[in-house]
Coordinates of C-alpha atoms in Angstrom, one line a residue:
M285 CA 20.8 19.2 4.5
P286 CA 21.6 22.0 1.9
L287 CA 21.5 25.4 3.4
L288 CA 18.3 26.9 1.7
E289 CA 16.4 23.7 2.7
S290 CA 17.5 24.2 6.1
Q291 CA 16.2 27.9 6.0
A292 CA 13.0 27.0 4.6
R293 CA 12.4 24.2 7.1
E294 CA 13.6 26.5 10.2
E295 CA 10.9 29.2 8.9
I296 CA 8.2 26.2 8.7
L297 CA 8.9 24.9 12.2
R298 CA 9.0 28.6 13.7
S299 CA 5.6 29.7 11.8
G300 CA 4.0 27.1 10.6
P301 CA 3.2 26.0 6.8
I302 CA 4.1 28.6 4.3
S303 CA 2.3 29.4 1.0
F304 CA 4.1 27.9 -2.1
A305 CA 4.6 31.4 -3.3
R306 CA 7.0 31.7 -0.3
F307 CA 8.6 28.5 -0.8
M308 CA 9.2 29.5 -4.5
S309 CA 10.5 32.8 -3.4
L310 CA 13.0 31.4 -1.3
A311 CA 13.8 28.4 -3.7
L312 CA 14.6 31.1 -6.7
Y313 CA 15.4 34.5 -5.0
C314 CA 17.1 34.0 -1.5
P315 CA 20.0 36.4 -1.9
V316 CA 22.7 33.7 -0.8
F317 CA 21.5 30.3 -1.8
G318 CA 18.6 30.8 -4.3
Y319 CA 18.7 28.9 -7.7
Y320 CA 19.0 32.3 -9.7
E321 CA 21.8 33.5 -7.2
T322 CA 24.1 30.4 -7.3
H323 CA 23.3 28.9 -11.0
D324 CA 25.3 31.0 -13.5
R325 CA 24.6 28.8 -16.5
T326 CA 21.2 28.0 -16.2
I327 CA 20.1 28.2 -20.0
G328 CA 21.2 26.4 -23.0
R329 CA 23.0 22.8 -23.3
S330 CA 25.1 22.9 -20.4
G331 CA 22.2 24.4 -18.3
D332 CA 18.7 23.3 -17.1
F333 CA 16.5 24.3 -19.9
F334 CA 16.6 26.2 -23.6
T335 CA 15.0 29.5 -24.4
S336 CA 14.9 31.5 -27.5
V337 CA 18.0 33.2 -26.6
S338 CA 20.0 30.0 -26.3
V339 CA 18.9 28.9 -29.9
G340 CA 21.6 31.8 -31.0
D341 CA 21.6 35.6 -31.8
V342 CA 18.6 35.5 -34.4
F343 CA 16.0 36.2 -31.5
G344 CA 18.1 39.3 -30.4
Q345 CA 18.4 40.3 -34.2
I346 CA 14.8 40.0 -34.8
L347 CA 13.8 41.9 -31.7
G348 CA 16.5 44.7 -32.4
C349 CA 15.1 45.1 -35.9
R350 CA 11.4 45.4 -34.8
F351 CA 12.3 47.8 -31.7
A352 CA 14.4 50.1 -33.9
T353 CA 11.4 50.4 -36.2
W354 CA 9.1 51.3 -33.1
L355 CA 11.6 53.7 -31.8
K356 CA 12.6 55.6 -35.0
S357 CA 8.7 56.0 -35.5
I358 CA 8.1 58.1 -32.3
Q359 CA 11.2 60.2 -32.6
P360 CA 12.4 63.1 -32.8
G361 CA 12.8 63.2 -29.1
E362 CA 14.7 61.0 -26.5
T363 CA 13.8 57.4 -26.6
H364 CA 14.4 54.4 -24.4
L365 CA 15.0 50.4 -24.7
V366 CA 14.4 48.9 -21.3
E367 CA 15.1 44.9 -20.6
C368 CA 13.3 43.6 -17.5
G369 CA 14.9 40.6 -16.1
A370 CA 18.0 40.2 -18.4
H371 CA 19.4 36.9 -17.3
D372 CA 23.1 36.6 -18.4
G373 CA 22.9 39.5 -20.5
R374 CA 23.1 37.7 -23.9
L375 CA 19.8 38.8 -25.4
A376 CA 21.0 42.3 -24.5
G377 CA 24.3 41.7 -26.4
D378 CA 22.5 40.3 -29.3
I379 CA 20.1 43.2 -29.6
L380 CA 23.0 45.8 -29.1
A381 CA 25.3 44.0 -31.6
W382 CA 22.5 44.3 -34.4
L383 CA 21.8 48.1 -33.7
R384 CA 25.5 48.9 -33.5
K385 CA 26.0 47.2 -37.2
H386 CA 22.5 48.1 -38.8
E387 CA 21.1 51.2 -36.9
P388 CA 24.4 53.0 -35.9
A389 CA 22.7 56.6 -35.6
L390 CA 20.3 55.0 -33.2
F391 CA 22.6 52.9 -31.4
A392 CA 24.8 56.1 -30.9
S393 CA 22.1 57.8 -29.0
L394 CA 20.6 54.9 -27.3
T395 CA 20.7 54.4 -23.6
Y396 CA 19.8 50.5 -22.8
W397 CA 18.4 50.1 -19.4
I398 CA 18.4 46.7 -17.6
V399 CA 16.3 46.5 -14.5
E400 CA 17.9 43.8 -12.2
P401 CA 17.5 43.9 -8.6
S402 CA 20.1 41.1 -8.1
P403 CA 23.9 42.4 -7.5
V404 CA 25.0 38.9 -8.4
R405 CA 22.9 38.8 -11.9
E406 CA 23.9 42.6 -12.6
Q407 CA 27.5 41.5 -12.2
R408 CA 27.3 38.7 -14.7
Q409 CA 25.4 41.0 -17.4
Q410 CA 28.1 43.7 -16.7
N411 CA 30.9 40.9 -17.5
Q412 CA 28.7 40.0 -20.5
L413 CA 28.2 43.3 -22.0
A414 CA 31.5 45.1 -21.1
E415 CA 31.9 46.4 -24.7
Y416 CA 28.8 48.2 -24.4
A417 CA 29.5 49.7 -21.3
P418 CA 28.8 53.3 -22.4
R419 CA 25.5 52.2 -24.0
V420 CA 24.1 50.3 -20.6
R421 CA 22.8 51.4 -17.5
W422 CA 21.4 49.3 -14.5
V423 CA 18.6 50.1 -12.2
E424 CA 17.4 48.1 -9.0
A425 CA 13.7 48.8 -9.7
L426 CA 11.1 50.3 -12.0
Q427 CA 10.9 53.4 -9.7
N428 CA 14.4 54.1 -10.6
L429 CA 13.8 54.4 -14.3
P430 CA 13.3 57.8 -15.9
R431 CA 9.7 58.6 -17.6
L432 CA 10.0 56.3 -20.7
R433 CA 9.5 57.0 -24.4
G434 CA 10.3 53.8 -26.1
V435 CA 10.0 50.2 -25.4
L436 CA 10.2 48.2 -22.0
F437 CA 10.1 44.4 -22.6
S438 CA 10.8 41.1 -20.9
N439 CA 12.1 37.5 -22.1
E440 CA 10.9 34.6 -19.8
L441 CA 10.5 36.9 -16.8
L442 CA 6.7 36.8 -15.9
D443 CA 6.8 32.9 -15.6
A444 CA 9.5 33.0 -12.8
F445 CA 7.1 35.3 -10.4
P446 CA 6.2 33.3 -7.4
V447 CA 2.6 31.7 -7.8
H448 CA -0.1 30.9 -5.3
V449 CA -1.3 27.4 -5.9
I450 CA -5.3 26.9 -5.3
R451 CA -7.2 23.6 -5.6
W452 CA -10.7 22.9 -5.7
H453 CA -12.5 20.9 -3.2
S454 CA -15.9 19.7 -4.6
D455 CA -17.3 18.6 -1.2
S456 CA -17.1 22.1 0.3
G457 CA -17.6 23.7 -3.2
R458 CA -14.7 26.0 -2.6
W459 CA -10.9 26.7 -3.4
R460 CA -8.2 26.1 -1.0
E461 CA -4.9 27.4 -1.1
R462 CA -2.0 25.0 -1.0
G463 CA 0.9 25.2 1.4
V464 CA 4.4 23.7 2.2
D465 CA 5.1 22.0 5.4
W466 CA 8.0 20.0 6.7
S467 CA 7.3 16.4 7.6
P468 CA 9.8 14.9 10.1
I469 CA 8.6 11.4 9.5
E470 CA 9.3 11.7 5.7
N471 CA 12.4 14.1 6.1
R472 CA 11.1 16.3 3.4
F473 CA 8.8 19.1 2.3
V474 CA 5.3 18.1 1.7
W475 CA 2.3 19.8 0.3
V476 CA -0.9 20.9 2.8
D477 CA -4.1 22.9 2.4
L478 CA -3.5 26.1 4.3
P479 CA -5.7 26.9 7.2
E480 CA -5.9 30.3 6.0
P481 CA -5.3 31.6 2.3
R482 CA -2.3 34.3 2.0
I483 CA -4.4 36.0 -0.6
H484 CA -8.1 36.7 -1.0
I485 CA -8.9 33.7 -3.4
E486 CA -12.2 35.2 -4.9
T487 CA -10.6 38.5 -5.6
E488 CA -7.4 37.3 -7.3
L489 CA -9.5 34.8 -9.4
A490 CA -11.6 37.6 -10.8
R491 CA -8.3 39.5 -11.5
A492 CA -6.8 36.2 -13.5
G493 CA -10.3 35.9 -15.5
L494 CA -10.7 32.7 -13.6
L495 CA -14.0 32.9 -11.8
I496 CA -16.0 30.2 -12.9
P497 CA -19.8 30.4 -13.1
S498 CA -22.0 28.0 -10.5
E499 CA -22.8 25.6 -13.1
L500 CA -19.3 25.0 -14.1
A501 CA -18.3 24.7 -10.5
Q502 CA -20.3 21.9 -9.9
V503 CA -18.9 19.7 -12.7
L504 CA -15.2 20.9 -11.6
P505 CA -13.1 17.7 -10.9
N506 CA -12.2 17.7 -7.3
G507 CA -8.7 18.5 -7.1
F508 CA -8.8 20.8 -9.9
T509 CA -5.5 23.1 -9.6
V510 CA -4.9 26.5 -10.9
E511 CA -1.8 29.1 -10.0
L512 CA -2.4 32.7 -9.5
C513 CA 0.3 35.2 -9.6
P514 CA -0.8 38.6 -8.5
E515 CA 2.7 39.6 -8.1
A516 CA 3.4 39.5 -11.8
L517 CA 0.2 41.5 -12.4
D518 CA 1.1 44.0 -9.8
W519 CA 4.7 44.2 -11.7
W520 CA 3.3 44.6 -15.2
A521 CA 0.9 47.4 -13.9
A522 CA 3.7 49.2 -12.3
A523 CA 5.8 48.9 -15.4
A524 CA 3.0 50.3 -17.4
G525 CA 2.7 53.4 -14.9
T526 CA 6.5 54.1 -16.2
L527 CA 5.3 54.6 -19.6
D528 CA 4.8 57.7 -21.4
V529 CA 4.7 56.8 -25.2
G530 CA 5.8 53.3 -26.6
W531 CA 5.4 49.8 -26.3
M532 CA 5.6 47.0 -23.7
I533 CA 6.3 43.4 -24.6
A534 CA 6.3 40.3 -22.8
C535 CA 7.6 37.0 -24.4
D536 CA 7.0 33.9 -22.6
Y537 CA 5.5 30.6 -22.6
G538 CA 1.8 30.7 -21.2
L539 CA -2.0 30.5 -21.8
T540 CA -5.0 32.6 -21.7
S541 CA -7.4 32.5 -19.0
A542 CA -9.7 30.0 -20.9
E543 CA -7.0 27.8 -21.6
L544 CA -6.0 27.5 -18.1
L545 CA -9.5 26.2 -17.3
R546 CA -9.4 23.3 -19.8
P547 CA -10.8 20.1 -18.3
E548 CA -7.4 18.3 -19.6
R549 CA -5.3 20.5 -17.4
T550 CA -6.3 19.4 -13.9
R551 CA -3.0 19.6 -12.2
G552 CA -2.0 23.3 -13.2
T553 CA 0.9 24.4 -15.0
L554 CA 3.5 24.5 -12.2
R555 CA 6.9 22.5 -13.1
A556 CA 10.2 22.3 -12.0
Y557 CA 13.2 22.0 -14.3
R558 CA 16.8 20.3 -14.1
D559 CA 19.3 19.0 -16.7
H560 CA 16.5 19.7 -19.5
R561 CA 14.0 17.2 -17.9
V562 CA 10.7 18.1 -16.2
I563 CA 11.0 17.2 -12.4
D564 CA 7.5 16.2 -11.2
D565 CA 8.5 16.9 -7.3
V566 CA 8.5 20.8 -7.3
L567 CA 9.4 20.6 -3.4
A568 CA 12.5 18.7 -3.6
E569 CA 15.9 20.2 -3.0
P570 CA 15.0 23.7 -3.1
G571 CA 17.5 25.9 -4.9
T572 CA 18.8 23.3 -7.2
Q573 CA 16.2 23.4 -9.8
D574 CA 14.0 25.8 -11.6
L575 CA 10.5 26.6 -10.6
T576 CA 8.0 28.0 -13.1
A577 CA 4.3 28.1 -14.0
H578 CA 2.7 29.5 -17.3
V579 CA 1.8 32.9 -17.5
N580 CA -1.9 34.0 -17.6
F581 CA -1.7 36.3 -20.5
S582 CA -5.4 37.4 -20.2
A583 CA -4.6 38.6 -16.7
V584 CA -1.2 40.3 -17.6
A585 CA -3.3 42.2 -20.4
S586 CA -6.2 43.1 -18.5
S587 CA -3.5 44.2 -15.8
G588 CA -1.9 47.0 -18.5
E589 CA -5.0 47.8 -19.8
A590 CA -6.1 49.0 -16.6
Q591 CA -3.2 51.4 -16.6
G592 CA -4.1 53.0 -20.2
L593 CA -2.3 50.4 -22.2
V594 CA -4.0 49.3 -25.5
T595 CA -3.5 45.6 -26.4
E596 CA -2.0 45.5 -30.0
D597 CA -1.5 41.8 -30.5
L598 CA -1.2 38.5 -28.5
A599 CA 0.2 35.9 -30.8
R600 CA 2.2 32.7 -30.7
Q601 CA 5.8 33.3 -31.2
G602 CA 6.1 31.8 -34.4
E603 CA 3.2 33.7 -36.0
C604 CA 4.8 36.7 -34.3
L605 CA 8.3 36.5 -35.4
A606 CA 7.3 35.3 -38.8
R607 CA 5.4 38.3 -39.4
W608 CA 8.2 40.7 -38.3
V609 CA 10.9 39.1 -40.4
T610 CA 8.5 38.9 -43.4
E611 CA 8.2 42.7 -43.1
A612 CA 11.8 43.1 -42.7
L613 CA 12.9 41.1 -45.5
S614 CA 10.6 43.4 -47.9
R615 CA 13.2 46.0 -46.9
G616 CA 16.2 43.6 -47.4
V617 CA 16.8 43.1 -43.5
F618 CA 18.0 39.6 -43.0
A619 CA 18.6 38.7 -46.6
D620 CA 22.2 38.2 -45.4
W621 CA 21.1 35.3 -42.7
T622 CA 23.6 32.3 -42.9
P623 CA 22.2 28.7 -43.2
A624 CA 22.8 28.3 -39.5
Q625 CA 21.0 31.5 -38.6
R626 CA 18.0 30.4 -40.9
R627 CA 17.9 27.0 -38.9
Q628 CA 17.7 29.1 -35.9
F629 CA 14.9 30.8 -37.2
Q630 CA 13.3 27.8 -37.9
T631 CA 13.5 26.6 -34.3
L632 CA 12.0 29.9 -33.0
V633 CA 8.9 29.4 -35.3
H634 CA 8.1 26.0 -35.6
P635 CA 5.2 24.6 -33.4
S636 CA 7.1 21.5 -32.6
H637 CA 9.8 23.8 -31.1
L638 CA 9.4 27.2 -29.7
G639 CA 6.8 28.7 -32.0
H640 CA 3.6 27.3 -30.5
A641 CA 4.3 27.4 -26.8
F642 CA 6.0 30.8 -26.5
R643 CA 3.7 33.8 -27.0
I644 CA 4.1 37.3 -27.4
L645 CA 2.3 40.0 -25.9
I646 CA 2.3 43.7 -27.2
Q647 CA 0.7 46.7 -25.6
S648 CA 1.3 50.2 -26.2
K649 CA 0.4 53.7 -24.9
G650 CA 0.1 57.0 -27.0
V651 CA 1.5 55.6 -30.3
A652 CA -1.5 56.6 -32.6
G653 CA -0.1 56.9 -36.2
A654 CA 3.2 55.0 -35.3
A655 CA 4.0 51.9 -37.0
V656 CA 2.7 48.9 -35.1
V657 CA 3.4 45.7 -37.1

């Protein structure tokens, strides 16, 4: 039995069924056996899934250009660029390479902060970014950052926060939280309904914008499932608290709260990925496959607004990147893209590739009069 599976099994045998959020946290972030700790090549052709970064350097170039415009619009004064969840550091490298070539004055004055709680992932990032060592600094947590004037962003971070899975029971007219137990008969992890939820379900449904009126509840299919992610909302609110002036950006795949309640989405959005395939059994072999659920962008935006952020945009990635590139081309930027880079851009924006499922949330604080495109 794999060691992580044994650890989760022992915790269940000792204390009873655990929430799926706990199971997901162990599977992804266990310091010794978690998926993100032990898999150093999770992204790209040789990994388990593709991202905008694995397409090539164009995504980082576009972000670098947009961030430079924003940072310059709030100067003079010290500015910051902060990436949260930098994976293997490739996106940071693409952004820094573009800034060094096209915005040398800004690059020379810039400190690129990375928020990374994992020593293992930090080491991978340091190896990737060795040539930018004077410009990059790491902190373990948001509270270790200085007060920020600039841009704080993440790419495919929020979808990896552990989620609580809740399911509608039409016979009793209430939600129940799903948990994970160990079946000695089947010799595997199995789904169960927890006797008591690990979260206050009604409170978190309201926070997520998923409270439904009684007339809809009467026709909600038995077993209708949604995921709640209070940890991601808490994190976004905490990040907003570090920002004095500037922008917060989240690039991820996700939905609005209304879309999460669409009738065709009865099984929720929780998925596992391995070798570029969707794996239906998210409980199988914890630590060997990626676990993820769609971001509730409505809830994230509301969490930021409660901390004083202003929502500037929530758009599909294709629409947002196309708008940014069009504006940059009007200034002669990106005119030198190679045919391969233009193909990268098409992959990033085309609805049948990454342009439709991925979205970009932009929120700001104290930037009235600054350029927001």
